[in-house]
Short mmCIF file of C-alpha atoms and ligand atoms in Angstrom, two decimals:
data_model
loop_
_atom_site.label_atom_id
_atom_site.label_comp_id
_atom_site.label_asym_id
_atom_site.label_seq_id
_atom_site.Cartn_x
_atom_site.Cartn_y
_atom_site.Cartn_z
CA MET A 1 276.00 29.32 -65.36
CA LYS A 2 274.83 32.12 -63.13
CA LYS A 3 277.22 33.21 -60.41
CA THR A 4 276.11 32.68 -56.83
CA ILE A 5 275.44 35.55 -54.50
CA LEU A 6 274.93 35.20 -50.78
CA THR A 7 274.20 37.77 -48.17
CA GLY A 8 272.58 37.83 -44.76
CA LEU A 9 270.65 40.05 -42.41
CA ARG A 10 270.35 39.79 -38.65
CA PRO A 11 266.68 39.77 -37.70
CA THR A 12 266.90 42.28 -34.86
CA GLY A 13 264.64 45.03 -36.15
CA ASN A 14 262.66 46.31 -39.12
CA LEU A 15 264.37 47.65 -42.20
CA HIS A 16 264.75 51.41 -42.45
CA LEU A 17 265.55 53.78 -45.30
CA GLY A 18 269.27 53.21 -44.70
CA HIS A 19 268.81 49.52 -45.46
CA LEU A 20 266.72 50.30 -48.50
CA PHE A 21 269.12 52.78 -50.09
CA GLY A 22 272.24 50.99 -48.88
CA ALA A 23 271.41 47.38 -49.61
CA GLY A 24 267.85 46.86 -50.80
CA THR A 25 268.11 48.63 -54.13
CA ASN A 26 271.32 46.74 -54.76
CA TYR A 27 269.55 43.40 -54.12
CA LEU A 28 266.81 44.35 -56.54
CA LYS A 29 269.36 44.90 -59.28
CA LEU A 30 271.17 41.65 -58.56
CA GLN A 31 268.15 39.36 -58.25
CA ASP A 32 267.70 38.99 -62.00
CA ASP A 33 271.20 38.00 -62.95
CA TYR A 34 272.46 35.76 -60.16
CA GLU A 35 271.58 32.70 -58.15
CA PHE A 36 270.78 34.65 -55.02
CA PHE A 37 270.67 33.29 -51.45
CA LEU A 38 269.39 35.71 -48.84
CA GLU A 39 269.88 34.45 -45.31
CA ILE A 40 267.83 35.55 -42.35
CA ALA A 41 270.67 35.12 -39.87
CA ASP A 42 268.74 34.26 -36.74
CA VAL A 43 271.55 32.17 -35.24
CA GLN A 44 273.91 35.10 -35.63
CA ALA A 45 271.29 37.47 -34.19
CA LEU A 46 271.17 35.26 -31.11
CA THR A 47 274.91 35.72 -30.49
CA ASP A 48 274.17 39.14 -29.04
CA ASN A 49 270.47 38.59 -28.29
CA PHE A 50 270.64 35.17 -26.63
CA ASN A 51 268.72 36.64 -23.71
CA ASN A 52 265.92 37.89 -25.94
CA PRO A 53 264.72 35.06 -28.17
CA ASP A 54 261.27 36.62 -28.61
CA LYS A 55 262.80 39.65 -30.28
CA VAL A 56 264.69 37.49 -32.77
CA ARG A 57 261.71 35.27 -33.54
CA HIS A 58 259.40 38.26 -34.09
CA ASN A 59 261.90 39.95 -36.37
CA VAL A 60 262.42 36.88 -38.55
CA TYR A 61 258.93 37.44 -39.90
CA GLU A 62 259.14 41.23 -39.80
CA ILE A 63 262.33 41.41 -41.82
CA THR A 64 261.11 38.81 -44.31
CA MET A 65 257.99 40.90 -44.90
CA ASP A 66 260.12 44.03 -45.26
CA LEU A 67 262.25 42.32 -47.89
CA LEU A 68 259.22 41.16 -49.83
CA ALA A 69 257.71 44.63 -49.48
CA ILE A 70 260.66 46.35 -51.16
CA GLY A 71 260.27 44.01 -54.11
CA ILE A 72 262.54 41.06 -53.44
CA ASP A 73 260.98 38.36 -55.58
CA PRO A 74 260.87 35.00 -53.81
CA LYS A 75 260.77 33.28 -57.20
CA LYS A 76 264.21 34.67 -57.93
CA VAL A 77 265.77 34.91 -54.47
CA HIS A 78 266.05 32.02 -52.02
CA ILE A 79 265.15 33.63 -48.71
CA PHE A 80 266.04 31.14 -45.99
CA LEU A 81 266.40 30.77 -42.25
CA GLN A 82 269.86 30.09 -40.85
CA SER A 83 268.73 28.00 -37.88
CA LYS A 84 266.99 25.53 -40.19
CA ILE A 85 270.25 24.63 -41.95
CA PRO A 86 272.20 22.40 -39.55
CA GLN A 87 275.02 22.11 -42.09
CA ILE A 88 275.97 25.72 -41.34
CA ALA A 89 276.48 24.85 -37.67
CA GLU A 90 278.44 21.80 -38.69
CA LEU A 91 280.76 23.75 -40.97
CA THR A 92 281.26 26.29 -38.20
CA VAL A 93 282.69 23.58 -35.96
CA TYR A 94 285.13 22.39 -38.62
CA TYR A 95 286.21 25.92 -39.57
CA SER A 96 286.77 26.87 -35.94
CA ASN A 97 290.01 24.86 -35.99
CA LEU A 98 291.35 27.13 -38.70
CA VAL A 99 291.01 30.42 -36.82
CA THR A 100 293.00 31.62 -33.85
CA VAL A 101 291.29 33.27 -30.94
CA SER A 102 293.64 36.25 -31.18
CA ARG A 103 292.72 36.75 -34.84
CA LEU A 104 289.06 36.91 -33.86
CA PHE A 105 289.80 39.43 -31.13
CA ARG A 106 291.61 41.57 -33.70
CA ASN A 107 288.71 41.54 -36.16
CA PRO A 108 287.76 45.25 -36.44
CA THR A 109 284.04 44.57 -36.81
CA VAL A 110 283.97 42.32 -33.75
CA LYS A 111 286.04 44.88 -31.81
CA ALA A 112 283.71 47.74 -32.69
CA GLU A 113 280.63 45.73 -31.76
CA VAL A 114 282.07 44.61 -28.44
CA ALA A 115 282.88 48.25 -27.61
CA GLN A 116 279.25 49.19 -28.35
CA LYS A 117 277.75 46.36 -26.31
CA LYS A 118 279.13 47.13 -22.89
CA GLU A 119 275.92 46.06 -21.20
CA LEU A 120 276.24 42.59 -22.64
CA PHE A 121 280.00 42.10 -22.85
CA GLY A 122 281.35 44.34 -20.07
CA ASN A 123 283.37 47.54 -20.18
CA ASP A 124 286.50 46.01 -21.63
CA GLY A 125 284.73 43.17 -23.35
CA GLU A 126 285.74 40.89 -20.49
CA SER A 127 282.36 39.10 -20.60
CA ILE A 128 282.39 38.42 -24.33
CA THR A 129 280.91 35.04 -25.13
CA TYR A 130 282.51 32.27 -27.14
CA GLY A 131 279.52 32.44 -29.48
CA PHE A 132 279.83 36.14 -30.24
CA LEU A 133 283.60 36.03 -30.64
CA GLY A 134 283.13 33.18 -33.08
CA TYR A 135 280.36 34.60 -35.20
CA PRO A 136 282.77 35.50 -38.03
CA VAL A 137 283.50 31.76 -38.32
CA SER A 138 279.81 31.02 -38.53
CA GLN A 139 279.47 33.75 -41.14
CA ALA A 140 282.20 32.05 -43.17
CA ALA A 141 280.06 28.91 -42.97
CA ASP A 142 277.01 30.91 -44.15
CA ILE A 143 278.84 32.02 -47.24
CA THR A 144 280.68 28.84 -48.17
CA ALA A 145 277.77 26.48 -47.49
CA PHE A 146 276.17 27.87 -50.66
CA SER A 147 279.43 28.39 -52.56
CA GLY A 148 278.78 32.11 -52.46
CA GLN A 149 281.07 33.81 -54.96
CA LEU A 150 279.86 37.35 -54.45
CA VAL A 151 278.73 38.85 -51.15
CA PRO A 152 276.91 42.19 -51.27
CA VAL A 153 277.66 44.00 -48.02
CA GLY A 154 278.33 47.40 -46.52
CA ASP A 155 281.91 48.40 -45.77
CA ASP A 156 281.49 47.52 -42.07
CA GLN A 157 281.37 43.87 -43.15
CA LEU A 158 284.66 43.82 -45.05
CA PRO A 159 286.70 42.46 -42.12
CA LEU A 160 284.25 39.57 -41.84
CA LEU A 161 284.66 38.80 -45.48
CA GLU A 162 288.42 38.93 -45.18
CA GLN A 163 288.18 36.49 -42.29
CA CYS A 164 286.08 34.16 -44.44
CA ARG A 165 288.60 34.34 -47.26
CA GLU A 166 291.39 33.41 -44.84
CA ILE A 167 289.43 30.42 -43.62
CA VAL A 168 288.77 29.28 -47.16
CA ARG A 169 292.43 29.57 -48.11
CA LYS A 170 293.54 27.69 -45.05
CA PHE A 171 290.96 24.95 -45.61
CA ASN A 172 291.99 24.52 -49.23
CA ASN A 173 295.66 24.47 -48.29
CA ILE A 174 295.27 21.77 -45.71
CA TYR A 175 292.50 19.60 -47.14
CA GLY A 176 292.79 20.31 -50.85
CA ASP A 177 290.87 22.62 -53.17
CA THR A 178 287.28 22.41 -51.97
CA LEU A 179 285.85 25.83 -51.11
CA ILE A 180 285.33 28.95 -53.17
CA GLU A 181 286.92 32.20 -51.99
CA PRO A 182 284.18 34.84 -52.02
CA GLU A 183 284.45 38.48 -53.03
CA ALA A 184 282.64 41.45 -51.55
CA VAL A 185 280.31 43.57 -53.66
CA LEU A 186 280.16 46.93 -51.94
CA SER A 187 276.85 48.72 -52.25
CA ASN A 188 277.52 51.87 -54.21
CA VAL A 189 275.43 54.09 -51.98
CA THR A 190 277.38 55.52 -49.09
CA ARG A 191 275.84 54.86 -45.74
CA LEU A 192 272.79 56.98 -45.06
CA LYS A 193 272.99 59.36 -42.12
CA GLY A 194 270.26 59.59 -39.51
CA LEU A 195 267.87 62.54 -39.35
CA ASP A 196 270.01 63.92 -36.53
CA GLY A 197 273.12 63.86 -38.72
CA ASN A 198 274.49 60.84 -36.85
CA GLU A 199 276.46 58.43 -39.02
CA LYS A 200 274.65 55.53 -37.40
CA MET A 201 270.93 54.94 -37.66
CA GLY A 202 268.86 52.99 -35.23
CA LYS A 203 265.64 52.47 -33.41
CA SER A 204 267.08 53.47 -30.05
CA LEU A 205 268.52 56.65 -31.58
CA GLY A 206 265.10 57.63 -32.95
CA ASN A 207 266.80 58.99 -36.06
CA ALA A 208 265.75 56.48 -38.70
CA ILE A 209 262.63 56.23 -40.85
CA PHE A 210 261.47 52.62 -40.90
CA LEU A 211 259.65 51.25 -43.92
CA VAL A 212 256.73 50.40 -41.63
CA ASP A 213 256.53 53.88 -40.02
CA ASN A 214 253.17 55.59 -40.28
CA GLU A 215 252.61 59.27 -41.00
CA GLU A 216 252.59 60.17 -37.32
CA GLU A 217 255.90 58.47 -36.64
CA ILE A 218 257.46 60.00 -39.74
CA SER A 219 256.21 63.48 -38.72
CA LYS A 220 257.63 63.21 -35.27
CA LYS A 221 261.04 62.21 -36.52
CA VAL A 222 261.22 64.73 -39.38
CA MET A 223 260.03 67.57 -37.16
CA GLY A 224 262.95 66.83 -34.85
CA ALA A 225 265.51 66.67 -37.67
CA ILE A 226 268.63 68.84 -37.60
CA THR A 227 268.55 71.82 -39.98
CA ASP A 228 271.12 74.55 -40.68
CA PRO A 229 271.69 75.80 -37.11
CA SER A 230 272.41 79.36 -38.28
CA LYS A 231 268.83 79.71 -39.50
CA ILE A 232 266.78 81.25 -36.71
CA LYS A 233 263.96 83.07 -38.46
CA LYS A 234 261.77 81.76 -41.21
CA ASP A 235 263.26 84.11 -43.80
CA ASP A 236 266.92 83.72 -42.89
CA PRO A 237 268.87 82.38 -45.85
CA ALA A 238 270.46 79.02 -45.07
CA ASN A 239 272.69 76.29 -46.44
CA PRO A 240 270.77 73.16 -47.44
CA ASP A 241 273.99 71.16 -47.67
CA ILE A 242 274.31 71.09 -43.89
CA CYS A 243 270.62 70.34 -43.33
CA MET A 244 269.36 66.79 -42.73
CA VAL A 245 265.92 67.71 -44.07
CA TYR A 246 267.46 68.56 -47.42
CA TYR A 247 269.59 65.41 -47.24
CA TYR A 248 266.38 63.37 -47.04
CA HIS A 249 264.62 65.50 -49.66
CA LYS A 250 267.38 64.37 -52.02
CA LEU A 251 266.26 60.77 -51.58
CA VAL A 252 262.55 61.08 -52.12
CA THR A 253 261.77 64.45 -53.72
CA ASP A 254 261.68 64.76 -57.51
CA ASN A 255 264.23 66.94 -59.29
CA ASP A 256 262.17 70.06 -59.97
CA ALA A 257 260.80 70.23 -56.46
CA LEU A 258 264.27 69.55 -55.08
CA ASN A 259 265.74 72.49 -57.02
CA THR A 260 263.00 74.67 -55.56
CA VAL A 261 263.81 73.51 -52.01
CA CYS A 262 267.46 74.31 -52.58
CA SER A 263 267.05 77.75 -54.16
CA GLU A 264 264.29 78.89 -51.78
CA CYS A 265 266.34 77.79 -48.78
CA LYS A 266 269.40 79.68 -50.00
CA ALA A 267 267.32 82.78 -50.74
CA GLY A 268 265.56 82.77 -47.36
CA LYS A 269 262.21 82.18 -49.03
CA ARG A 270 261.35 78.97 -47.23
CA GLY A 271 260.60 78.22 -43.61
CA CYS A 272 261.94 75.04 -42.08
CA VAL A 273 258.53 73.95 -40.83
CA ALA A 274 257.00 74.12 -44.31
CA CYS A 275 260.06 72.41 -45.71
CA LYS A 276 259.73 69.58 -43.20
CA LYS A 277 256.03 69.18 -43.95
CA GLU A 278 256.80 68.82 -47.62
CA LEU A 279 259.38 66.15 -46.79
CA ILE A 280 256.88 64.28 -44.60
CA ASN A 281 254.40 64.21 -47.48
CA ASN A 282 257.02 62.97 -49.90
CA LEU A 283 258.20 60.28 -47.53
CA VAL A 284 254.65 59.07 -46.98
CA LYS A 285 254.09 58.93 -50.74
CA PHE A 286 257.40 57.19 -51.29
CA LEU A 287 256.61 54.46 -48.76
CA GLU A 288 253.05 53.90 -49.99
CA PRO A 289 253.76 51.22 -52.62
CA ILE A 290 256.11 49.43 -50.21
CA LYS A 291 253.40 49.39 -47.55
CA ASP A 292 250.81 48.19 -50.07
CA ARG A 293 252.98 45.25 -51.04
CA ARG A 294 253.66 44.49 -47.38
CA LYS A 295 249.97 44.40 -46.56
CA LYS A 296 249.40 41.30 -48.67
CA TYR A 297 251.87 39.42 -46.46
CA GLU A 298 250.72 40.93 -43.18
CA GLU A 299 247.24 39.67 -43.91
CA ASN A 300 248.54 36.25 -44.87
CA PRO A 301 251.28 35.08 -42.48
CA SER A 302 251.15 31.53 -43.85
CA LEU A 303 252.34 32.92 -47.18
CA VAL A 304 255.44 34.33 -45.48
CA LYS A 305 256.07 31.04 -43.74
CA GLU A 306 255.72 29.20 -47.03
CA ILE A 307 258.21 31.48 -48.77
CA LEU A 308 260.72 30.92 -45.98
CA ASP A 309 260.13 27.16 -46.03
CA ASP A 310 260.60 26.95 -49.79
CA GLY A 311 263.77 29.04 -49.73
CA THR A 312 265.09 27.02 -46.83
CA SER A 313 264.54 23.64 -48.38
CA TYR A 314 266.28 24.75 -51.57
CA ALA A 315 269.17 26.17 -49.53
CA LYS A 316 269.43 23.01 -47.50
CA GLU A 317 270.08 20.90 -50.58
CA LYS A 318 272.95 23.14 -51.55
CA ALA A 319 274.41 23.07 -48.04
CA ALA A 320 274.12 19.28 -47.88
CA HIS A 321 276.15 19.02 -51.05
CA THR A 322 278.85 21.29 -49.58
CA ILE A 323 279.06 19.38 -46.31
CA ASP A 324 279.59 16.14 -48.23
CA LYS A 325 282.50 17.67 -50.10
CA VAL A 326 283.96 19.16 -46.92
CA LYS A 327 283.76 15.90 -44.96
CA HIS A 328 285.27 14.01 -47.84
CA ALA A 329 288.17 16.48 -48.01
CA MET A 330 288.64 16.22 -44.24
CA LYS A 331 288.54 12.43 -44.40
CA ILE A 332 285.58 12.21 -42.05
CA ASP A 333 283.15 10.85 -44.61
CA TYR A 334 282.64 7.58 -42.77
N1 LIG B 401 276.87 40.11 -40.24
C1 LIG B 401 275.86 40.60 -41.15
C2 LIG B 401 275.27 41.89 -40.54
O1 LIG B 401 275.35 42.09 -39.35
C3 LIG B 401 274.76 39.62 -41.41
C4 LIG B 401 275.21 38.34 -42.07
C5 LIG B 401 275.05 37.08 -41.58
C6 LIG B 401 275.86 38.19 -43.33
N2 LIG B 401 275.53 36.16 -42.42
C7 LIG B 401 276.05 36.79 -43.51
C8 LIG B 401 276.29 39.09 -44.32
C9 LIG B 401 276.69 36.30 -44.66
C10 LIG B 401 276.93 38.58 -45.45
C11 LIG B 401 277.14 37.20 -45.61
O2 LIG B 401 274.70 42.65 -41.26
FE1 SF4 B 402 266.75 72.73 -44.26
FE2 SF4 B 402 264.54 73.30 -45.59
FE3 SF4 B 402 265.22 74.72 -43.41
FE4 SF4 B 402 266.63 74.95 -45.64
S1 SF4 B 402 264.50 75.52 -45.36
S2 SF4 B 402 267.46 74.73 -43.59
S3 SF4 B 402 266.56 72.86 -46.48
S4 SF4 B 402 264.66 72.58 -43.51
#
């Protein structure tokens, strides 16, 4: 029997290179050997975008196309939509009895997000909603609805996984052994920095290359990237290890060319503008096959819808089975 993997993505924007190198390549490796559920977490996305439903709806399709474009095979991976699985919402209600409000407030991921979202939740988080505070409970429902054993995530998600494990243990203690305690699978690539050297990447920061970016957008971003600040003139020697252009060359430039970038930079034989142009070319080339694959889906939206529908109906069967077991254990199987 194949082990079950579940992970989710909030549909709030297109995938960028950070997603690809951090998570995407990991998914591609896992898709052959596991029963793989990939959730488009639109309900979770609404917890901090409840006032912008158009954004979430648009990105459900965008992110699904991005996933297919990087090579996620819908024959192997069940890509499904969270809002179409009512059993997840149902489980969330039952699990919510097993979590204290103070434990949710102490969740480091929730805390960090609340601090970032002052506009939505107020300066001290005083306007935090019930829904947002409770999203870790709903995420526990996401995972357990499909008996997810392994959950591939970045390290920022570990507190959410811990919270899920606590819920599972408490459920099993009270109602008898029913749920499976999941384990995290950390992606082995450390988080990718933005072109400005920022640890966080995002659309609003303008420091990320999105898989859908065209040459013009890529150029603009790379031209603004942070290089070794001590290099003033074209022939000043510099240190590639503190240059974000080199950092990105390492991702998409082949070994020989990369060695040349490194040695020429150190020897003062390479100007930053030329170096950036070479990176732009390599990025464009790198993204070409991804864009080609994406095109097929862009031109055929009903195909995307069909893939989501198929994945969702498969997922729903699994979730229905879980809810039966849960209700039986809780003695509410009337
Ligand atoms: N919270 C995750 C994120 O923001 C998305 C997510 C939703 C998820 N449901 C999940 C991740 C279940 C792992 C398992 O990226
Ligand atoms: Fe960075 Fe290239 Fe300039 Fe060196 S030459 S500092 S690697 S952009």
